[in-house]
PDB file of C-alpha atoms in Angstrom:
ATOM      1  CA  UNK A   1     -10.558  54.019 -73.200  1.00 60.00           C
ATOM      2  CA  UNK A   2     -13.251  51.859 -72.274  1.00 67.00           C
ATOM      3  CA  UNK A   3     -13.602  51.040 -68.671  1.00 68.00           C
ATOM      4  CA  UNK A   4     -14.241  47.384 -68.225  1.00 75.00           C
ATOM      5  CA  UNK A   5     -15.254  45.678 -65.129  1.00 81.00           C
ATOM      6  CA  UNK A   6     -13.186  42.673 -64.221  1.00 80.00           C
ATOM      7  CA  UNK A   7     -15.170  39.849 -62.637  1.00 82.00           C
ATOM      8  CA  UNK A   8     -13.324  39.626 -59.292  1.00 81.00           C
ATOM      9  CA  UNK A   9     -14.370  37.222 -56.630  1.00 83.00           C
ATOM     10  CA  UNK A  10     -14.034  37.721 -52.903  1.00 87.00           C
ATOM     11  CA  UNK A  11     -11.136  36.014 -51.091  1.00 87.00           C
ATOM     12  CA  UNK A  12     -12.149  32.605 -49.731  1.00 88.00           C
ATOM     13  CA  UNK A  13     -10.303  31.244 -46.705  1.00 89.00           C
ATOM     14  CA  UNK A  14      -9.571  27.545 -46.499  1.00 89.00           C
ATOM     15  CA  UNK A  15     -11.602  25.501 -43.992  1.00 89.00           C
ATOM     16  CA  UNK A  16     -10.309  25.350 -40.421  1.00 88.00           C
ATOM     17  CA  UNK A  17      -8.016  22.434 -39.744  1.00 85.00           C
ATOM     18  CA  UNK A  18      -9.710  19.361 -38.274  1.00 88.00           C
ATOM     19  CA  UNK A  19      -9.000  18.027 -34.833  1.00 88.00           C
ATOM     20  CA  UNK A  20      -7.707  14.748 -36.213  1.00 90.00           C
ATOM     21  CA  UNK A  21      -4.852  13.923 -36.485  1.00 90.00           C
ATOM     22  CA  UNK A  22      -3.520  15.933 -33.561  1.00 91.00           C
ATOM     23  CA  UNK A  23      -0.251  17.781 -33.755  1.00 91.00           C
ATOM     24  CA  UNK A  24       3.002  16.170 -32.611  1.00 94.00           C
ATOM     25  CA  UNK A  25       2.923  17.985 -29.270  1.00 95.00           C
ATOM     26  CA  UNK A  26      -0.400  16.382 -28.363  1.00 95.00           C
ATOM     27  CA  UNK A  27       0.967  12.941 -29.230  1.00 95.00           C
ATOM     28  CA  UNK A  28       3.881  13.598 -26.861  1.00 97.00           C
ATOM     29  CA  UNK A  29       1.536  14.730 -24.086  1.00 97.00           C
ATOM     30  CA  UNK A  30      -0.563  11.583 -24.543  1.00 97.00           C
ATOM     31  CA  UNK A  31       2.565   9.410 -24.522  1.00 97.00           C
ATOM     32  CA  UNK A  32       3.797  10.973 -21.265  1.00 98.00           C
ATOM     33  CA  UNK A  33       0.377  10.500 -19.658  1.00 98.00           C
ATOM     34  CA  UNK A  34       0.267   6.863 -20.814  1.00 98.00           C
ATOM     35  CA  UNK A  35       3.756   6.186 -19.428  1.00 98.00           C
ATOM     36  CA  UNK A  36       2.851   7.783 -16.084  1.00 98.00           C
ATOM     37  CA  UNK A  37      -0.379   5.793 -15.827  1.00 98.00           C
ATOM     38  CA  UNK A  38       1.384   2.551 -16.717  1.00 98.00           C
ATOM     39  CA  UNK A  39       4.107   3.246 -14.144  1.00 98.00           C
ATOM     40  CA  UNK A  40       1.547   4.013 -11.468  1.00 98.00           C
ATOM     41  CA  UNK A  41      -0.355   0.840 -12.346  1.00 98.00           C
ATOM     42  CA  UNK A  42       2.794  -1.268 -12.100  1.00 97.00           C
ATOM     43  CA  UNK A  43       3.755   0.213  -8.728  1.00 97.00           C
ATOM     44  CA  UNK A  44       0.221  -0.271  -7.431  1.00 96.00           C
ATOM     45  CA  UNK A  45       0.076  -3.894  -8.644  1.00 97.00           C
ATOM     46  CA  UNK A  46       3.471  -4.683  -7.148  1.00 96.00           C
ATOM     47  CA  UNK A  47       2.507  -3.152  -3.801  1.00 94.00           C
ATOM     48  CA  UNK A  48      -0.780  -5.055  -3.825  1.00 95.00           C
ATOM     49  CA  UNK A  49       0.967  -8.342  -4.639  1.00 96.00           C
ATOM     50  CA  UNK A  50       3.449  -7.808  -1.786  1.00 94.00           C
ATOM     51  CA  UNK A  51       0.579  -7.011   0.600  1.00 94.00           C
ATOM     52  CA  UNK A  52      -1.129 -10.276  -0.356  1.00 96.00           C
ATOM     53  CA  UNK A  53       2.078 -12.270   0.134  1.00 96.00           C
ATOM     54  CA  UNK A  54       2.594 -10.772   3.586  1.00 95.00           C
ATOM     55  CA  UNK A  55      -1.024 -11.474   4.562  1.00 96.00           C
ATOM     56  CA  UNK A  56      -0.649 -15.053   3.340  1.00 97.00           C
ATOM     57  CA  UNK A  57       2.567 -15.438   5.356  1.00 95.00           C
ATOM     58  CA  UNK A  58       0.819 -14.290   8.521  1.00 96.00           C
ATOM     59  CA  UNK A  59      -2.277 -16.405   7.885  1.00 95.00           C
ATOM     60  CA  UNK A  60      -0.224 -19.516   7.085  1.00 96.00           C
ATOM     61  CA  UNK A  61       1.748 -19.100  10.298  1.00 94.00           C
ATOM     62  CA  UNK A  62      -1.488 -18.794  12.274  1.00 93.00           C
ATOM     63  CA  UNK A  63      -2.937 -21.915  10.585  1.00 93.00           C
ATOM     64  CA  UNK A  64       0.191 -23.953  11.289  1.00 93.00           C
ATOM     65  CA  UNK A  65       0.245 -23.193  15.013  1.00 89.00           C
ATOM     66  CA  UNK A  66      -2.128 -24.459  17.659  1.00 85.00           C
ATOM     67  CA  UNK A  67      -4.843 -22.067  18.807  1.00 82.00           C
ATOM     68  CA  UNK A  68      -4.367 -19.970  21.911  1.00 84.00           C
ATOM     69  CA  UNK A  69      -0.977 -19.296  23.463  1.00 87.00           C
ATOM     70  CA  UNK A  70       1.001 -20.720  20.531  1.00 89.00           C
ATOM     71  CA  UNK A  71      -0.760 -18.414  18.084  1.00 91.00           C
ATOM     72  CA  UNK A  72      -0.064 -15.411  20.299  1.00 91.00           C
ATOM     73  CA  UNK A  73       3.612 -16.353  20.456  1.00 91.00           C
ATOM     74  CA  UNK A  74       3.749 -16.795  16.680  1.00 93.00           C
ATOM     75  CA  UNK A  75       1.999 -13.462  16.086  1.00 94.00           C
ATOM     76  CA  UNK A  76       4.412 -11.752  18.437  1.00 91.00           C
ATOM     77  CA  UNK A  77       7.375 -13.277  16.602  1.00 93.00           C
ATOM     78  CA  UNK A  78       6.043 -12.095  13.250  1.00 95.00           C
ATOM     79  CA  UNK A  79       5.534  -8.600  14.656  1.00 94.00           C
ATOM     80  CA  UNK A  80       9.143  -8.549  15.869  1.00 93.00           C
ATOM     81  CA  UNK A  81      10.350  -9.518  12.394  1.00 93.00           C
ATOM     82  CA  UNK A  82       8.225  -6.792  10.812  1.00 94.00           C
ATOM     83  CA  UNK A  83       9.375  -4.221  13.381  1.00 93.00           C
ATOM     84  CA  UNK A  84      12.991  -4.952  12.470  1.00 92.00           C
ATOM     85  CA  UNK A  85      12.262  -3.798   8.917  1.00 90.00           C
ATOM     86  CA  UNK A  86      11.013  -0.410  10.134  1.00 89.00           C
ATOM     87  CA  UNK A  87      13.302   0.208  13.103  1.00 90.00           C
ATOM     88  CA  UNK A  88      16.230  -2.192  13.654  1.00 89.00           C
ATOM     89  CA  UNK A  89      16.404  -1.325  17.366  1.00 90.00           C
ATOM     90  CA  UNK A  90      12.712  -2.145  17.913  1.00 87.00           C
ATOM     91  CA  UNK A  91      13.470  -5.830  18.472  1.00 83.00           C
ATOM     92  CA  UNK A  92      15.266  -4.862  21.672  1.00 89.00           C
ATOM     93  CA  UNK A  93      12.153  -3.264  23.171  1.00 90.00           C
ATOM     94  CA  UNK A  94      10.485  -5.103  26.045  1.00 90.00           C
ATOM     95  CA  UNK A  95       7.236  -4.807  27.983  1.00 89.00           C
ATOM     96  CA  UNK A  96       5.374  -1.515  27.830  1.00 89.00           C
ATOM     97  CA  UNK A  97       7.913   0.020  25.454  1.00 91.00           C
ATOM     98  CA  UNK A  98       7.226  -2.772  22.959  1.00 90.00           C
ATOM     99  CA  UNK A  99       3.465  -2.261  23.239  1.00 90.00           C
ATOM    100  CA  UNK A 100       3.838   1.517  22.760  1.00 90.00           C
ATOM    101  CA  UNK A 101       5.923   0.849  19.651  1.00 90.00           C
ATOM    102  CA  UNK A 102       3.184  -1.445  18.336  1.00 91.00           C
ATOM    103  CA  UNK A 103       0.584   1.237  19.067  1.00 88.00           C
ATOM    104  CA  UNK A 104       2.471   3.642  16.817  1.00 83.00           C
ATOM    105  CA  UNK A 105       0.292   6.573  15.811  1.00 79.00           C
ATOM    106  CA  UNK A 106      -2.899   4.492  15.634  1.00 74.00           C
ATOM    107  CA  UNK A 107      -3.967   4.689  19.281  1.00 79.00           C
ATOM    108  CA  UNK A 108      -3.654   2.390  22.273  1.00 82.00           C
ATOM    109  CA  UNK A 109      -4.991  -0.925  20.978  1.00 83.00           C
ATOM    110  CA  UNK A 110      -1.864  -2.751  22.114  1.00 87.00           C
ATOM    111  CA  UNK A 111      -0.961  -0.972  25.334  1.00 84.00           C
ATOM    112  CA  UNK A 112      -4.478  -0.908  26.826  1.00 86.00           C
ATOM    113  CA  UNK A 113      -6.617  -3.096  24.526  1.00 82.00           C
ATOM    114  CA  UNK A 114      -6.714  -6.641  23.211  1.00 85.00           C
ATOM    115  CA  UNK A 115      -3.165  -6.405  21.876  1.00 86.00           C
ATOM    116  CA  UNK A 116      -1.868  -6.510  25.429  1.00 87.00           C
ATOM    117  CA  UNK A 117      -2.274 -10.297  25.233  1.00 87.00           C
ATOM    118  CA  UNK A 118       0.773 -10.416  22.941  1.00 87.00           C
ATOM    119  CA  UNK A 119       2.963  -9.394  25.867  1.00 85.00           C
ATOM    120  CA  UNK A 120       2.342 -12.373  28.133  1.00 83.00           C
ATOM    121  CA  UNK A 121      -0.310 -14.465  26.366  1.00 82.00           C
ATOM    122  CA  UNK A 122       2.281 -16.719  24.750  1.00 78.00           C
ATOM    123  CA  UNK A 123       3.488 -17.806  28.187  1.00 80.00           C
ATOM    124  CA  UNK A 124       0.134 -18.601  29.776  1.00 82.00           C
ATOM    125  CA  UNK A 125      -0.977 -22.222  30.075  1.00 82.00           C
ATOM    126  CA  UNK A 126      -4.503 -21.361  28.904  1.00 83.00           C
ATOM    127  CA  UNK A 127      -5.793 -18.414  26.937  1.00 84.00           C
ATOM    128  CA  UNK A 128      -9.346 -17.409  26.115  1.00 86.00           C
ATOM    129  CA  UNK A 129      -9.780 -18.343  22.431  1.00 85.00           C
ATOM    130  CA  UNK A 130     -11.913 -15.288  21.594  1.00 87.00           C
ATOM    131  CA  UNK A 131      -9.425 -12.911  23.173  1.00 88.00           C
ATOM    132  CA  UNK A 132      -6.529 -14.628  21.408  1.00 89.00           C
ATOM    133  CA  UNK A 133      -8.365 -14.370  18.073  1.00 90.00           C
ATOM    134  CA  UNK A 134      -8.963 -10.630  18.571  1.00 90.00           C
ATOM    135  CA  UNK A 135      -5.323 -10.093  19.541  1.00 92.00           C
ATOM    136  CA  UNK A 136      -4.146 -12.043  16.477  1.00 93.00           C
ATOM    137  CA  UNK A 137      -6.434 -10.011  14.187  1.00 92.00           C
ATOM    138  CA  UNK A 138      -4.998  -6.828  15.664  1.00 92.00           C
ATOM    139  CA  UNK A 139      -1.478  -8.207  15.249  1.00 93.00           C
ATOM    140  CA  UNK A 140      -2.222  -9.086  11.615  1.00 95.00           C
ATOM    141  CA  UNK A 141      -3.281  -5.514  10.815  1.00 93.00           C
ATOM    142  CA  UNK A 142      -0.196  -4.076  12.515  1.00 93.00           C
ATOM    143  CA  UNK A 143       2.054  -6.656  10.816  1.00 95.00           C
ATOM    144  CA  UNK A 144       0.796  -5.566   7.394  1.00 94.00           C
ATOM    145  CA  UNK A 145       1.284  -1.895   8.317  1.00 92.00           C
ATOM    146  CA  UNK A 146       4.836  -2.483   9.515  1.00 93.00           C
ATOM    147  CA  UNK A 147       5.737  -4.527   6.461  1.00 92.00           C
ATOM    148  CA  UNK A 148       4.369  -1.787   4.225  1.00 89.00           C
ATOM    149  CA  UNK A 149       6.476   0.845   5.988  1.00 81.00           C
ATOM    150  CA  UNK A 150       9.722  -1.108   5.699  1.00 66.00           C
ATOM    151  CA  UNK A 151      12.306  -0.921   2.972  1.00 59.00           C
TER     152      UNK A 151
END
């Protein structure tokens, strides 16, 4: 017998799979991420649109009323409406209790600061325009906060 050498070649592995197209699991992960991002974007846009509408409501009310005591009374009325959304019993608060409610967790801007004008400023015959403007700006910020906390 003659021993013959067979021409054998070494085993060649196929090339590694490419990264594209990804497997089905990666498509599902990307779809879930896209749905979550779209949902977050929609919620954010809706919240932003509501914030703008509330700011426009407050600003329109301030433009439609005369400067001074009438603006303070209008701002106070808007704050009462916003407070009702957060705490239905808040509209019954009077005096210092009302100012403490308006202070909330933010500090004492209403009970000891410019916001104090909202308590009796609407009933005064004359009000300093600069002080009324500062009180209305403070009321606007708190109005937007209260409206954002409501239902």
